[in-house]
């Protein structure tokens, strides 16, 4: 009998253990719930980060180059920004003023020189790209070429004010500005050049001579020891007159450069007379101060040794 009771007890215990084991199996074998997916934030581009940090400057940069920087590669964005920063530093202005500041400098020179400026700047593309290890399209030179071409295209369009028939009043102004010129053909050609100069320099035509002379005196202090600046400037301008004649469609003497040569010549005569009157002139050969002006007043002549100097 006792063995029967023990068997019953063992059976109950076995059943309990089996149930307990099954329960534990279910606990450990049940699949764990899948983790909630974490959405990653898209990485910002270099340009987006730059705009977040420099919103105003970024806007100025895009307006300056008329480019959507979000379409550029990170390399192009970095190189263009670096070039713009160098340009602004060299011009001593803000990014938004770079183009106007640069063109203001360009407009100090006759329009005939623009093709030469474009060519010379194009020659600097490779040098600048190599110096800064950047693409040629991202250089300062590339920006300047684009603006020079834009300016040249604007000036290449017929200008009603420049090409209108001459009036008697305008011809009289040309005569007053160029008293040695008498031929009507030359006067009309000079009128065309003077109209262009007036447009470029934003100065009334009748005031151009004074405007130019004042501009020359910014680099020439009126001292005898620096008089050489004027003949050197004259030679340079005369060379440019012949170089740009075909571009301007007028005779060399009637280009903007040719006209400025005449005004520079008049200034040199005035300066030679001033130096003689103040006794500052000394012969470069014998040291004599017994000096006179040549017949045409285009150089000094020493009365002691007949040496000519101070001319072209």
C-alpha positions in Angstrom: 0.0 0.0 0.0 2.8 2.4 0.9 4.3 1.9 -2.5 1.1 2.8 -4.2 0.9 6.0 -2.2 4.5 6.8 -3.0 3.9 6.2 -6.7 0.9 8.6 -6.5 3.1 11.3 -4.9 5.9 10.8 -7.4 3.3 11.1 -10.2 1.9 14.4 -8.8 5.5 15.7 -8.4 6.4 14.7 -12.0 3.3 16.4 -13.4 4.0 19.5 -11.5 7.6 19.6 -12.7 6.5 19.0 -16.3 4.0 21.9 -16.1 6.7 24.1 -14.5 9.2 23.2 -17.3 6.7 23.9 -20.0 5.9 27.3 -18.5 9.6 28.2 -18.4 10.0 27.0 -22.0 7.2 29.3 -23.1 8.8 32.3 -21.2 12.2 31.8 -22.8 11.2 30.7 -26.2 8.6 33.5 -26.8 9.8 36.0 -29.4 10.8 39.3 -28.0 9.1 42.4 -29.4 11.0 44.1 -32.3 12.6 47.4 -31.4 10.9 50.6 -32.6 12.9 51.9 -35.7 14.8 55.2 -35.2 14.5 57.6 -38.1 18.0 59.1 -38.9 18.2 62.9 -39.8 19.6 63.5 -43.3 23.2 64.9 -43.2 23.4 68.6 -44.2 25.5 69.6 -47.1 28.5 72.0 -46.7 26.4 74.8 -48.3 23.5 74.2 -46.0 25.7 74.4 -43.0 27.4 77.6 -44.4 24.0 79.2 -44.9 22.9 78.4 -41.4 26.1 80.1 -40.0 26.3 83.0 -42.5 22.8 83.6 -43.9 23.4 87.1 -45.1 26.8 86.5 -46.6 25.5 83.3 -48.3 22.7 85.3 -49.9 25.2 88.0 -51.1 27.4 85.3 -52.6 24.6 83.7 -54.6 23.4 87.2 -55.8 26.9 88.1 -56.8 27.5 85.1 -59.0 23.9 84.5 -60.0 24.3 80.8 -59.1 22.2 78.3 -57.1 25.0 77.0 -54.8 22.8 74.0 -53.8 23.4 72.5 -57.2 27.3 72.7 -56.9 29.6 70.0 -55.5 31.2 70.6 -52.1 34.5 71.2 -53.8 33.2 73.9 -56.0 31.3 75.6 -53.2 34.4 75.7 -51.0 36.6 77.0 -53.8 34.2 79.7 -54.9 33.7 81.0 -51.4 37.5 81.1 -50.8 38.0 83.0 -54.0 35.2 85.5 -53.2 36.7 86.1 -49.7 40.1 86.8 -51.3 38.5 89.1 -53.9 36.6 91.1 -51.2 39.8 91.4 -49.1 41.9 92.7 -52.1 39.2 95.3 -53.0 38.6 96.1 -49.3 34.9 95.8 -49.6 32.0 93.6 -48.6 30.9 90.6 -50.7 27.8 92.5 -52.0 30.0 95.4 -53.2 32.6 93.3 -55.1 31.2 93.6 -58.6 30.4 97.4 -58.4 33.8 98.1 -56.8 35.6 96.2 -59.5 33.7 97.7 -62.4 34.2 101.2 -60.9 37.9 100.6 -61.2 37.5 99.3 -64.8 35.5 102.4 -65.8 38.5 104.6 -65.1 40.0 103.4 -68.4 38.8 103.9 -72.0 36.3 101.3 -73.3 38.7 100.4 -76.1 40.9 98.7 -73.6 38.3 96.1 -72.5 39.2 93.4 -75.1 42.8 93.6 -74.0 41.8 93.4 -70.3 39.7 90.2 -71.1 42.7 88.6 -72.9 45.2 89.4 -70.2 42.9 88.2 -67.5 42.2 85.0 -69.4 45.9 84.4 -69.4 45.9 84.5 -65.6 43.3 81.7 -65.2 45.7 78.8 -65.2 48.2 80.6 -63.0 45.7 81.4 -60.3 44.1 78.0 -60.5 47.6 76.4 -60.0 48.6 78.8 -57.2 45.5 78.0 -55.1 45.0 74.4 -56.4 41.4 75.1 -57.5 39.4 74.7 -60.7 39.8 77.6 -63.2 36.0 78.2 -63.1 36.3 79.0 -59.4 39.0 81.6 -59.7 38.8 85.3 -59.2 40.0 85.6 -62.8 36.9 83.7 -64.0 34.6 86.2 -62.2 36.5 89.2 -63.6 36.3 87.8 -67.2 32.6 87.3 -66.9 32.0 90.9 -65.7 34.4 92.3 -68.3 32.6 90.5 -71.1 29.3 91.7 -69.8 30.6 95.3 -69.7 32.0 95.0 -73.2 28.8 93.6 -74.5 26.9 96.5 -73.0 29.2 99.1 -74.5 29.2 97.3 -77.8 25.5 98.0 -78.2 24.7 101.1 -80.2 24.4 104.1 -77.9 22.0 106.7 -79.1 23.9 109.5 -77.3 27.3 108.4 -78.8 26.2 107.9 -82.4 23.7 110.8 -82.9 24.7 113.3 -85.5 27.0 116.1 -84.2 25.5 119.5 -83.5 27.2 122.9 -83.9 27.3 123.3 -80.1 29.0 120.0 -79.6 31.6 120.7 -82.4 32.4 124.0 -80.6 33.0 122.1 -77.4 35.3 119.7 -79.2 37.2 122.7 -80.7 37.6 124.2 -77.3 38.9 120.9 -75.9 41.2 120.4 -78.9 42.3 123.8 -80.2 44.9 122.4 -82.6 42.4 120.2 -84.5 40.7 122.0 -87.4 39.6 119.3 -89.9 35.8 118.6 -89.5 36.4 114.9 -90.0 38.8 114.8 -87.1 36.5 116.9 -85.0 33.6 114.5 -85.6 35.8 111.5 -84.8 36.9 113.2 -81.6 33.3 114.0 -80.7 32.6 110.2 -80.8 35.5 109.5 -78.4 34.6 112.4 -76.1 31.0 111.1 -75.9 32.3 107.7 -74.9 34.6 109.3 -72.3 31.8 111.3 -70.9 29.7 108.2 -70.5 32.5 106.2 -68.9 33.7 108.9 -66.5 30.2 110.2 -65.8 31.5 113.7 -66.4 30.0 116.4 -68.7 32.0 116.5 -72.0 33.1 120.1 -71.6 34.7 119.2 -68.2 36.6 116.2 -69.4 40.0 118.0 -69.8 39.9 119.3 -66.3 38.8 115.9 -65.0 41.7 114.2 -66.7 44.3 116.7 -65.6 43.2 116.4 -62.0 43.4 112.6 -62.3 47.0 112.8 -63.6 48.0 115.1 -60.7 46.9 112.4 -58.3 50.1 110.5 -59.4 52.3 113.4 -60.3 53.2 115.9 -57.5 54.4 118.7 -59.7 58.0 118.5 -58.5 60.8 118.8 -61.1 62.5 115.6 -59.9 59.3 113.7 -60.8 58.6 115.4 -64.1 59.8 112.2 -65.9 56.4 110.7 -65.0 54.6 112.9 -67.6 56.7 111.9 -70.7 56.6 108.3 -69.6 52.8 108.5 -69.3 52.6 110.2 -72.7 54.5 107.4 -74.4 52.3 104.8 -72.9 49.1 106.6 -73.9 50.5 107.2 -77.5 51.2 103.4 -77.8 47.7 102.6 -76.6 46.2 105.1 -79.1 47.7 103.1 -82.0 46.8 99.8 -80.4 43.1 100.6 -79.9 42.5 102.7 -83.1 41.0 99.8 -85.1 38.8 98.8 -82.1 37.5 102.4 -81.8 37.0 102.9 -85.5 38.8 106.2 -85.5 42.3 107.5 -86.3 44.8 107.0 -83.4 45.0 110.7 -82.6 41.2 110.8 -82.3 40.9 107.9 -79.9 40.3 108.5 -76.2 44.1 107.9 -75.7 45.0 110.2 -78.5 42.9 113.0 -77.0 44.5 112.4 -73.6 47.9 112.6 -75.2 47.1 116.1 -76.4 46.0 117.2 -72.9 49.1 115.6 -71.4 51.3 117.4 -73.9 49.7 120.8 -72.9 50.3 119.9 -69.2 54.0 119.2 -69.9 54.4 122.6 -71.6 52.9 124.3 -68.6 55.1 122.3 -66.2 58.3 123.1 -68.2 57.5 126.8 -68.2 56.9 126.6 -64.4 60.2 124.9 -63.8 62.1 127.5 -65.9 60.4 130.4 -64.2 61.4 129.0 -60.8 65.0 128.1 -61.8 64.7 124.5 -61.0 66.0 123.2 -64.4 69.6 122.0 -64.6 71.3 120.5 -67.7 71.7 116.8 -67.4 75.1 117.0 -69.2 76.9 120.0 -68.0 74.9 121.1 -65.0 74.2 124.6 -66.4 71.1 126.4 -65.4 71.2 128.5 -68.6 68.2 126.7 -70.0 65.5 127.6 -72.5 62.5 125.8 -74.1 62.8 124.4 -77.6 60.9 126.1 -80.4 57.9 123.8 -80.0 58.2 123.8 -76.2 58.4 120.0 -76.2 61.7 119.8 -74.4 64.4 121.8 -72.6 67.6 123.1 -74.4 70.8 123.9 -72.7 72.3 127.2 -73.9 75.7 126.2 -72.8 76.2 122.8 -74.4 73.1 122.7 -76.7 71.9 119.5 -75.0 68.2 118.7 -75.3 66.4 116.9 -72.5 63.1 116.6 -70.7 61.1 115.7 -73.8 59.7 112.6 -75.4 
